[in-house]
PDB file of C-alpha atoms and ligand atoms in Angstrom:
ATOM      1  CA  UNK A  19       5.122  23.807  -7.584  1.00 76.00           C
ATOM      2  CA  UNK A  20       5.080  22.839  -3.905  1.00 84.00           C
ATOM      3  CA  UNK A  21       4.245  25.391  -1.224  1.00 84.00           C
ATOM      4  CA  UNK A  22       7.804  26.511  -0.463  1.00 86.00           C
ATOM      5  CA  UNK A  23       8.451  26.990  -4.162  1.00 93.00           C
ATOM      6  CA  UNK A  24       5.257  29.045  -4.453  1.00 95.00           C
ATOM      7  CA  UNK A  25       6.201  31.209  -1.496  1.00 96.00           C
ATOM      8  CA  UNK A  26       9.731  31.727  -2.823  1.00 97.00           C
ATOM      9  CA  UNK A  27       8.426  32.735  -6.246  1.00 97.00           C
ATOM     10  CA  UNK A  28       5.812  35.060  -4.744  1.00 97.00           C
ATOM     11  CA  UNK A  29       8.371  36.847  -2.539  1.00 98.00           C
ATOM     12  CA  UNK A  30      10.795  37.260  -5.424  1.00 97.00           C
ATOM     13  CA  UNK A  31       7.977  38.597  -7.624  1.00 97.00           C
ATOM     14  CA  UNK A  32       7.032  41.146  -4.954  1.00 96.00           C
ATOM     15  CA  UNK A  33      10.679  42.200  -4.632  1.00 97.00           C
ATOM     16  CA  UNK A  34      11.049  42.576  -8.392  1.00 96.00           C
ATOM     17  CA  UNK A  35       7.843  44.595  -8.693  1.00 95.00           C
ATOM     18  CA  UNK A  36       8.877  46.966  -5.896  1.00 94.00           C
ATOM     19  CA  UNK A  37      12.448  47.249  -7.179  1.00 94.00           C
ATOM     20  CA  UNK A  38      11.227  48.073 -10.701  1.00 92.00           C
ATOM     21  CA  UNK A  39       9.678  51.306  -9.447  1.00 83.00           C
ATOM     22  CA  UNK A  40      12.812  52.159  -7.509  1.00 78.00           C
ATOM     23  CA  UNK A  41      15.516  51.243  -9.995  1.00 74.00           C
ATOM     24  CA  UNK A  42      18.171  49.321  -8.106  1.00 83.00           C
ATOM     25  CA  UNK A  43      18.819  45.676  -7.368  1.00 91.00           C
ATOM     26  CA  UNK A  44      17.488  44.301  -4.074  1.00 97.00           C
ATOM     27  CA  UNK A  45      18.927  41.275  -2.297  1.00 98.00           C
ATOM     28  CA  UNK A  46      16.804  38.813  -0.361  1.00 98.00           C
ATOM     29  CA  UNK A  47      18.059  37.428   2.950  1.00 98.00           C
ATOM     30  CA  UNK A  48      15.904  34.460   3.957  1.00 98.00           C
ATOM     31  CA  UNK A  49      15.388  34.565   7.726  1.00 98.00           C
ATOM     32  CA  UNK A  50      15.612  30.964   8.889  1.00 97.00           C
ATOM     33  CA  UNK A  51      15.454  31.381  12.670  1.00 97.00           C
ATOM     34  CA  UNK A  52      13.524  28.532  14.320  1.00 95.00           C
ATOM     35  CA  UNK A  53      13.421  26.675  10.972  1.00 96.00           C
ATOM     36  CA  UNK A  54      15.149  23.292  10.702  1.00 96.00           C
ATOM     37  CA  UNK A  55      18.206  22.807   8.496  1.00 97.00           C
ATOM     38  CA  UNK A  56      16.010  20.848   6.070  1.00 96.00           C
ATOM     39  CA  UNK A  57      13.945  23.971   5.368  1.00 96.00           C
ATOM     40  CA  UNK A  58      17.128  25.922   4.596  1.00 97.00           C
ATOM     41  CA  UNK A  59      18.295  23.132   2.322  1.00 97.00           C
ATOM     42  CA  UNK A  60      14.975  23.154   0.449  1.00 96.00           C
ATOM     43  CA  UNK A  61      15.214  26.899  -0.190  1.00 97.00           C
ATOM     44  CA  UNK A  62      18.866  26.621  -1.186  1.00 98.00           C
ATOM     45  CA  UNK A  63      17.822  24.039  -3.777  1.00 97.00           C
ATOM     46  CA  UNK A  64      15.594  26.734  -5.318  1.00 97.00           C
ATOM     47  CA  UNK A  65      18.556  29.070  -5.615  1.00 97.00           C
ATOM     48  CA  UNK A  66      18.487  31.067  -2.363  1.00 98.00           C
ATOM     49  CA  UNK A  67      21.974  31.696  -1.019  1.00 98.00           C
ATOM     50  CA  UNK A  68      21.791  34.263   1.827  1.00 98.00           C
ATOM     51  CA  UNK A  69      20.263  33.209   5.144  1.00 98.00           C
ATOM     52  CA  UNK A  70      19.723  35.242   8.316  1.00 98.00           C
ATOM     53  CA  UNK A  71      19.829  33.858  11.838  1.00 98.00           C
ATOM     54  CA  UNK A  72      19.125  35.548  15.177  1.00 98.00           C
ATOM     55  CA  UNK A  73      20.787  33.202  17.650  1.00 97.00           C
ATOM     56  CA  UNK A  74      24.437  32.227  17.362  1.00 98.00           C
ATOM     57  CA  UNK A  75      24.177  28.701  18.800  1.00 97.00           C
ATOM     58  CA  UNK A  76      21.186  27.825  16.632  1.00 98.00           C
ATOM     59  CA  UNK A  77      22.998  29.162  13.564  1.00 98.00           C
ATOM     60  CA  UNK A  78      26.202  27.204  14.247  1.00 98.00           C
ATOM     61  CA  UNK A  79      24.266  23.941  14.550  1.00 98.00           C
ATOM     62  CA  UNK A  80      22.515  24.572  11.216  1.00 98.00           C
ATOM     63  CA  UNK A  81      25.745  25.620   9.516  1.00 98.00           C
ATOM     64  CA  UNK A  82      27.323  22.333  10.587  1.00 98.00           C
ATOM     65  CA  UNK A  83      24.434  20.356   9.100  1.00 98.00           C
ATOM     66  CA  UNK A  84      24.626  22.345   5.857  1.00 98.00           C
ATOM     67  CA  UNK A  85      28.402  22.499   5.493  1.00 97.00           C
ATOM     68  CA  UNK A  86      28.180  20.861   2.055  1.00 98.00           C
ATOM     69  CA  UNK A  87      26.351  23.942   0.673  1.00 98.00           C
ATOM     70  CA  UNK A  88      27.986  27.263  -0.253  1.00 97.00           C
ATOM     71  CA  UNK A  89      25.663  29.551   1.714  1.00 98.00           C
ATOM     72  CA  UNK A  90      26.086  33.110   2.948  1.00 98.00           C
ATOM     73  CA  UNK A  91      25.230  33.533   6.642  1.00 98.00           C
ATOM     74  CA  UNK A  92      24.015  36.803   8.178  1.00 98.00           C
ATOM     75  CA  UNK A  93      23.685  37.404  11.901  1.00 98.00           C
ATOM     76  CA  UNK A  94      20.592  39.587  12.314  1.00 98.00           C
ATOM     77  CA  UNK A  95      20.057  39.185  16.075  1.00 97.00           C
ATOM     78  CA  UNK A  96      21.715  41.125  18.898  1.00 96.00           C
ATOM     79  CA  UNK A  97      25.397  40.410  19.465  1.00 97.00           C
ATOM     80  CA  UNK A  98      26.961  40.011  22.907  1.00 95.00           C
ATOM     81  CA  UNK A  99      30.679  40.540  23.359  1.00 96.00           C
ATOM     82  CA  UNK A 100      31.216  36.931  24.510  1.00 97.00           C
ATOM     83  CA  UNK A 101      29.975  35.757  21.098  1.00 98.00           C
ATOM     84  CA  UNK A 102      32.250  37.942  18.955  1.00 98.00           C
ATOM     85  CA  UNK A 103      34.806  35.221  18.376  1.00 98.00           C
ATOM     86  CA  UNK A 104      32.246  32.712  17.056  1.00 98.00           C
ATOM     87  CA  UNK A 105      30.495  35.303  14.940  1.00 98.00           C
ATOM     88  CA  UNK A 106      33.766  36.489  13.399  1.00 98.00           C
ATOM     89  CA  UNK A 107      34.698  32.912  12.585  1.00 98.00           C
ATOM     90  CA  UNK A 108      31.374  31.602  11.259  1.00 98.00           C
ATOM     91  CA  UNK A 109      29.383  34.395   9.621  1.00 98.00           C
ATOM     92  CA  UNK A 110      29.775  36.309   6.361  1.00 98.00           C
ATOM     93  CA  UNK A 111      27.754  39.327   7.458  1.00 99.00           C
ATOM     94  CA  UNK A 112      26.982  40.929  10.793  1.00 98.00           C
ATOM     95  CA  UNK A 113      23.932  43.196  10.457  1.00 98.00           C
ATOM     96  CA  UNK A 114      23.640  44.302  14.078  1.00 98.00           C
ATOM     97  CA  UNK A 115      26.840  46.082  15.050  1.00 98.00           C
ATOM     98  CA  UNK A 116      25.722  48.888  17.349  1.00 97.00           C
ATOM     99  CA  UNK A 117      28.596  49.778  19.661  1.00 97.00           C
ATOM    100  CA  UNK A 118      32.276  50.644  19.491  1.00 96.00           C
ATOM    101  CA  UNK A 119      33.292  48.046  22.050  1.00 96.00           C
ATOM    102  CA  UNK A 120      32.574  45.147  19.675  1.00 98.00           C
ATOM    103  CA  UNK A 121      34.629  46.468  16.754  1.00 98.00           C
ATOM    104  CA  UNK A 122      38.048  45.594  18.164  1.00 98.00           C
ATOM    105  CA  UNK A 123      36.908  42.139  19.258  1.00 98.00           C
ATOM    106  CA  UNK A 124      35.474  41.253  15.842  1.00 98.00           C
ATOM    107  CA  UNK A 125      38.522  42.653  14.068  1.00 98.00           C
ATOM    108  CA  UNK A 126      40.846  40.608  16.253  1.00 98.00           C
ATOM    109  CA  UNK A 127      38.912  37.357  15.826  1.00 98.00           C
ATOM    110  CA  UNK A 128      38.150  37.441  12.106  1.00 98.00           C
ATOM    111  CA  UNK A 129      40.234  34.514  10.742  1.00 98.00           C
ATOM    112  CA  UNK A 130      43.088  35.523   8.450  1.00 96.00           C
ATOM    113  CA  UNK A 131      42.036  33.018   5.792  1.00 97.00           C
ATOM    114  CA  UNK A 132      38.592  34.585   5.338  1.00 97.00           C
ATOM    115  CA  UNK A 133      37.691  37.846   3.607  1.00 98.00           C
ATOM    116  CA  UNK A 134      36.880  40.777   5.912  1.00 98.00           C
ATOM    117  CA  UNK A 135      33.576  40.410   7.778  1.00 98.00           C
ATOM    118  CA  UNK A 136      30.812  42.441   6.098  1.00 98.00           C
ATOM    119  CA  UNK A 137      29.262  44.767   8.651  1.00 98.00           C
ATOM    120  CA  UNK A 138      26.066  46.799   8.860  1.00 98.00           C
ATOM    121  CA  UNK A 139      25.462  49.298  11.626  1.00 98.00           C
ATOM    122  CA  UNK A 140      22.104  48.716  13.276  1.00 98.00           C
ATOM    123  CA  UNK A 141      20.308  52.010  13.855  1.00 97.00           C
ATOM    124  CA  UNK A 142      17.620  52.507  16.478  1.00 96.00           C
ATOM    125  CA  UNK A 143      15.499  54.589  14.140  1.00 93.00           C
ATOM    126  CA  UNK A 144      12.281  55.078  16.067  1.00 85.00           C
ATOM    127  CA  UNK A 145      11.995  52.694  18.977  1.00 70.00           C
ATOM    128  CA  UNK A 146      13.434  54.359  22.028  1.00 68.00           C
ATOM    129  CA  UNK A 147      12.393  51.473  24.266  1.00 73.00           C
ATOM    130  CA  UNK A 148      14.562  48.986  22.350  1.00 75.00           C
ATOM    131  CA  UNK A 149      18.048  48.334  23.636  1.00 77.00           C
ATOM    132  CA  UNK A 150      19.359  47.353  20.205  1.00 91.00           C
ATOM    133  CA  UNK A 151      20.763  49.738  17.652  1.00 96.00           C
ATOM    134  CA  UNK A 152      22.831  52.877  17.951  1.00 96.00           C
ATOM    135  CA  UNK A 153      21.330  56.350  17.974  1.00 95.00           C
ATOM    136  CA  UNK A 154      21.271  58.074  14.560  1.00 96.00           C
ATOM    137  CA  UNK A 155      23.670  60.700  15.917  1.00 95.00           C
ATOM    138  CA  UNK A 156      26.223  57.998  16.780  1.00 96.00           C
ATOM    139  CA  UNK A 157      26.352  56.425  13.310  1.00 98.00           C
ATOM    140  CA  UNK A 158      29.147  58.589  11.869  1.00 98.00           C
ATOM    141  CA  UNK A 159      31.536  57.881  14.749  1.00 98.00           C
ATOM    142  CA  UNK A 160      30.880  54.160  14.775  1.00 98.00           C
ATOM    143  CA  UNK A 161      31.272  54.013  10.987  1.00 98.00           C
ATOM    144  CA  UNK A 162      34.690  55.669  11.221  1.00 98.00           C
ATOM    145  CA  UNK A 163      35.815  53.086  13.787  1.00 98.00           C
ATOM    146  CA  UNK A 164      34.618  50.185  11.626  1.00 98.00           C
ATOM    147  CA  UNK A 165      36.212  51.638   8.498  1.00 98.00           C
ATOM    148  CA  UNK A 166      39.553  51.748  10.325  1.00 98.00           C
ATOM    149  CA  UNK A 167      39.394  48.037  11.257  1.00 98.00           C
ATOM    150  CA  UNK A 168      41.271  46.054   8.596  1.00 98.00           C
ATOM    151  CA  UNK A 169      39.381  42.788   9.136  1.00 98.00           C
ATOM    152  CA  UNK A 170      35.936  44.410   8.863  1.00 98.00           C
ATOM    153  CA  UNK A 171      34.240  45.867   5.799  1.00 98.00           C
ATOM    154  CA  UNK A 172      31.609  48.520   6.367  1.00 98.00           C
ATOM    155  CA  UNK A 173      28.729  47.857   3.941  1.00 98.00           C
ATOM    156  CA  UNK A 174      25.973  50.124   5.256  1.00 98.00           C
ATOM    157  CA  UNK A 175      23.035  50.320   7.639  1.00 98.00           C
ATOM    158  CA  UNK A 176      20.279  48.096   9.028  1.00 98.00           C
ATOM    159  CA  UNK A 177      17.101  48.923  10.939  1.00 97.00           C
ATOM    160  CA  UNK A 178      14.071  47.243  12.474  1.00 93.00           C
ATOM    161  CA  UNK A 179      11.509  50.058  12.713  1.00 89.00           C
ATOM    162  CA  UNK A 180       8.841  49.740  15.381  1.00 85.00           C
ATOM    163  CA  UNK A 181       6.031  47.545  13.989  1.00 80.00           C
ATOM    164  CA  UNK A 182       3.516  50.384  13.833  1.00 81.00           C
ATOM    165  CA  UNK A 183       0.163  49.522  12.303  1.00 81.00           C
ATOM    166  CA  UNK A 184       0.089  52.787  10.361  1.00 85.00           C
ATOM    167  CA  UNK A 185       1.865  52.299   7.072  1.00 85.00           C
ATOM    168  CA  UNK A 186       2.635  56.006   6.755  1.00 87.00           C
ATOM    169  CA  UNK A 187       4.589  56.078  10.009  1.00 88.00           C
ATOM    170  CA  UNK A 188       6.578  52.998   9.004  1.00 89.00           C
ATOM    171  CA  UNK A 189       7.248  54.602   5.694  1.00 93.00           C
ATOM    172  CA  UNK A 190       8.555  57.701   7.478  1.00 95.00           C
ATOM    173  CA  UNK A 191      11.020  55.556   9.464  1.00 95.00           C
ATOM    174  CA  UNK A 192      12.268  53.903   6.257  1.00 96.00           C
ATOM    175  CA  UNK A 193      12.652  57.320   4.655  1.00 97.00           C
ATOM    176  CA  UNK A 194      14.686  58.587   7.623  1.00 97.00           C
ATOM    177  CA  UNK A 195      16.957  55.539   7.241  1.00 98.00           C
ATOM    178  CA  UNK A 196      17.435  56.318   3.552  1.00 97.00           C
ATOM    179  CA  UNK A 197      18.449  59.856   4.502  1.00 98.00           C
ATOM    180  CA  UNK A 198      20.994  58.572   7.028  1.00 98.00           C
ATOM    181  CA  UNK A 199      22.326  56.140   4.441  1.00 98.00           C
ATOM    182  CA  UNK A 200      22.876  58.870   1.833  1.00 98.00           C
ATOM    183  CA  UNK A 201      24.586  61.024   4.436  1.00 98.00           C
ATOM    184  CA  UNK A 202      26.894  58.162   5.447  1.00 98.00           C
ATOM    185  CA  UNK A 203      27.690  57.435   1.820  1.00 98.00           C
ATOM    186  CA  UNK A 204      29.182  60.901   1.421  1.00 98.00           C
ATOM    187  CA  UNK A 205      31.850  59.970   3.998  1.00 98.00           C
ATOM    188  CA  UNK A 206      32.112  56.297   2.925  1.00 98.00           C
ATOM    189  CA  UNK A 207      31.452  56.092  -0.835  1.00 98.00           C
ATOM    190  CA  UNK A 208      32.034  52.315  -0.835  1.00 96.00           C
ATOM    191  CA  UNK A 209      28.938  51.428   1.178  1.00 98.00           C
ATOM    192  CA  UNK A 210      26.182  49.749  -0.823  1.00 97.00           C
ATOM    193  CA  UNK A 211      23.678  48.152   1.545  1.00 98.00           C
ATOM    194  CA  UNK A 212      20.571  49.429   3.300  1.00 98.00           C
ATOM    195  CA  UNK A 213      18.915  46.466   5.031  1.00 98.00           C
ATOM    196  CA  UNK A 214      15.292  47.111   6.000  1.00 97.00           C
ATOM    197  CA  UNK A 215      11.891  45.550   5.460  1.00 96.00           C
ATOM    198  CA  UNK A 216      10.446  42.217   6.628  1.00 96.00           C
ATOM    199  CA  UNK A 217       7.521  40.018   5.481  1.00 95.00           C
ATOM    200  CA  UNK A 218       4.884  42.619   6.342  1.00 92.00           C
ATOM    201  CA  UNK A 219       6.467  45.673   4.821  1.00 94.00           C
ATOM    202  CA  UNK A 220       9.365  44.929   2.493  1.00 96.00           C
ATOM    203  CA  UNK A 221       7.547  46.478  -0.506  1.00 94.00           C
ATOM    204  CA  UNK A 222       7.337  49.737   1.417  1.00 94.00           C
ATOM    205  CA  UNK A 223      10.998  49.525   2.481  1.00 96.00           C
ATOM    206  CA  UNK A 224      12.125  48.956  -1.108  1.00 96.00           C
ATOM    207  CA  UNK A 225      10.043  51.917  -2.280  1.00 95.00           C
ATOM    208  CA  UNK A 226      12.005  54.039   0.219  1.00 95.00           C
ATOM    209  CA  UNK A 227      15.395  52.721  -0.885  1.00 96.00           C
ATOM    210  CA  UNK A 228      16.136  49.367   0.791  1.00 97.00           C
ATOM    211  CA  UNK A 229      18.773  47.362  -1.103  1.00 98.00           C
ATOM    212  CA  UNK A 230      18.414  44.278   1.115  1.00 98.00           C
ATOM    213  CA  UNK A 231      15.284  42.818   2.715  1.00 98.00           C
ATOM    214  CA  UNK A 232      15.073  40.221   5.494  1.00 98.00           C
ATOM    215  CA  UNK A 233      12.117  37.909   5.004  1.00 98.00           C
ATOM    216  CA  UNK A 234      11.109  34.997   7.225  1.00 97.00           C
ATOM    217  CA  UNK A 235       7.447  34.076   7.582  1.00 96.00           C
ATOM    218  CA  UNK A 236       6.477  34.992   4.000  1.00 97.00           C
ATOM    219  CA  UNK A 237       8.961  32.325   2.852  1.00 97.00           C
ATOM    220  CA  UNK A 238       8.756  29.651   5.519  1.00 95.00           C
ATOM    221  CA  UNK A 239       5.257  30.186   6.939  1.00 88.00           C
ATOM    222  CA  UNK A 240       4.453  31.444  10.433  1.00 83.00           C
ATOM    223  CA  UNK A 241       7.003  30.615  13.121  1.00 78.00           C
ATOM    224  CA  UNK A 242       5.819  28.553  16.094  1.00 70.00           C
ATOM    225  CA  UNK A 243       5.197  30.925  19.006  1.00 65.00           C
ATOM    226  CA  UNK A 244       7.963  30.424  21.547  1.00 57.00           C
TER     227      UNK A 244
HETATM  228  C1  PLP B  30      12.611  37.586  12.457  1.00 73.03           C
HETATM  229  C2  PLP B  30      13.290  38.733  11.791  1.00 73.03           C
HETATM  230  C3  PLP B  30      13.015  39.070  10.450  1.00 73.03           C
HETATM  231  C4  PLP B  30      11.976  38.358   9.597  1.00 73.03           C
HETATM  232  O1  PLP B  30      10.691  38.609  10.073  1.00 73.03           O
HETATM  233  P1  PLP B  30       9.390  38.109   9.237  1.00 73.03           P
HETATM  234  O2  PLP B  30       8.324  38.985   9.743  1.00 73.03           O
HETATM  235  O3  PLP B  30       9.216  36.675   9.607  1.00 73.03           O
HETATM  236  O4  PLP B  30       9.689  38.293   7.813  1.00 73.03           O
HETATM  237  C5  PLP B  30      13.732  40.103   9.888  1.00 73.03           C
HETATM  238  N1  PLP B  30      14.651  40.793  10.577  1.00 73.03           N
HETATM  239  C6  PLP B  30      14.938  40.503  11.852  1.00 73.03           C
HETATM  240  C7  PLP B  30      15.974  41.298  12.566  1.00 73.03           C
HETATM  241  C8  PLP B  30      14.258  39.483  12.510  1.00 73.03           C
HETATM  242  O5  PLP B  30      14.536  39.230  13.790  1.00 73.03           O
END
């Protein structure tokens, strides 16, 4: 096994071990920001299908290089309104919808020949200084707006808890997300995705109910510091 194969196997083993205690299936989104298309291709050859990107222009360039592969692309970085058209046209999932204003734009621009865009609401669960994510109290209203948009499909919630060193406080943020998710599911029984957990803490997130984890450095190695 080469090093990327080893890392891929190790991450999948950790996911399986954590999911076994929790019961449900957990999907892995490989976070390929700053990684070259060749690194995505190498992971795809091992069977990975879902990839997460933070920057729209970087993602579009990689998608063009990898157009021969049937991959599933997730936008996991902040979305500006002037990028809604490109995101609606070129991504399968948007994990960072956090305001009403973007819903109509995405719904209008999602191409008719593609299935509805899968959408997660990003929740600002414990980092009041961050500008991304909607307040927990705003989730129900935003969810209703998304559910009414025919070209969007509400799938659930996403969060990036503050990277606190104390595991117990991170765990508490994941648990609050799981509570919000269960509450939202009462109004929208079709939702199935709670995206939380990264390289450092995805075991913990799965133990608290994550159904999707977003993992970068544990798969690809440390990113170059920008
Ligand atoms: C970069 C990033 C990740 C992956 O982080 P790692 O620590 O490299 O696993 C996950 N989610 C989001 C939103 C990110 O920006």
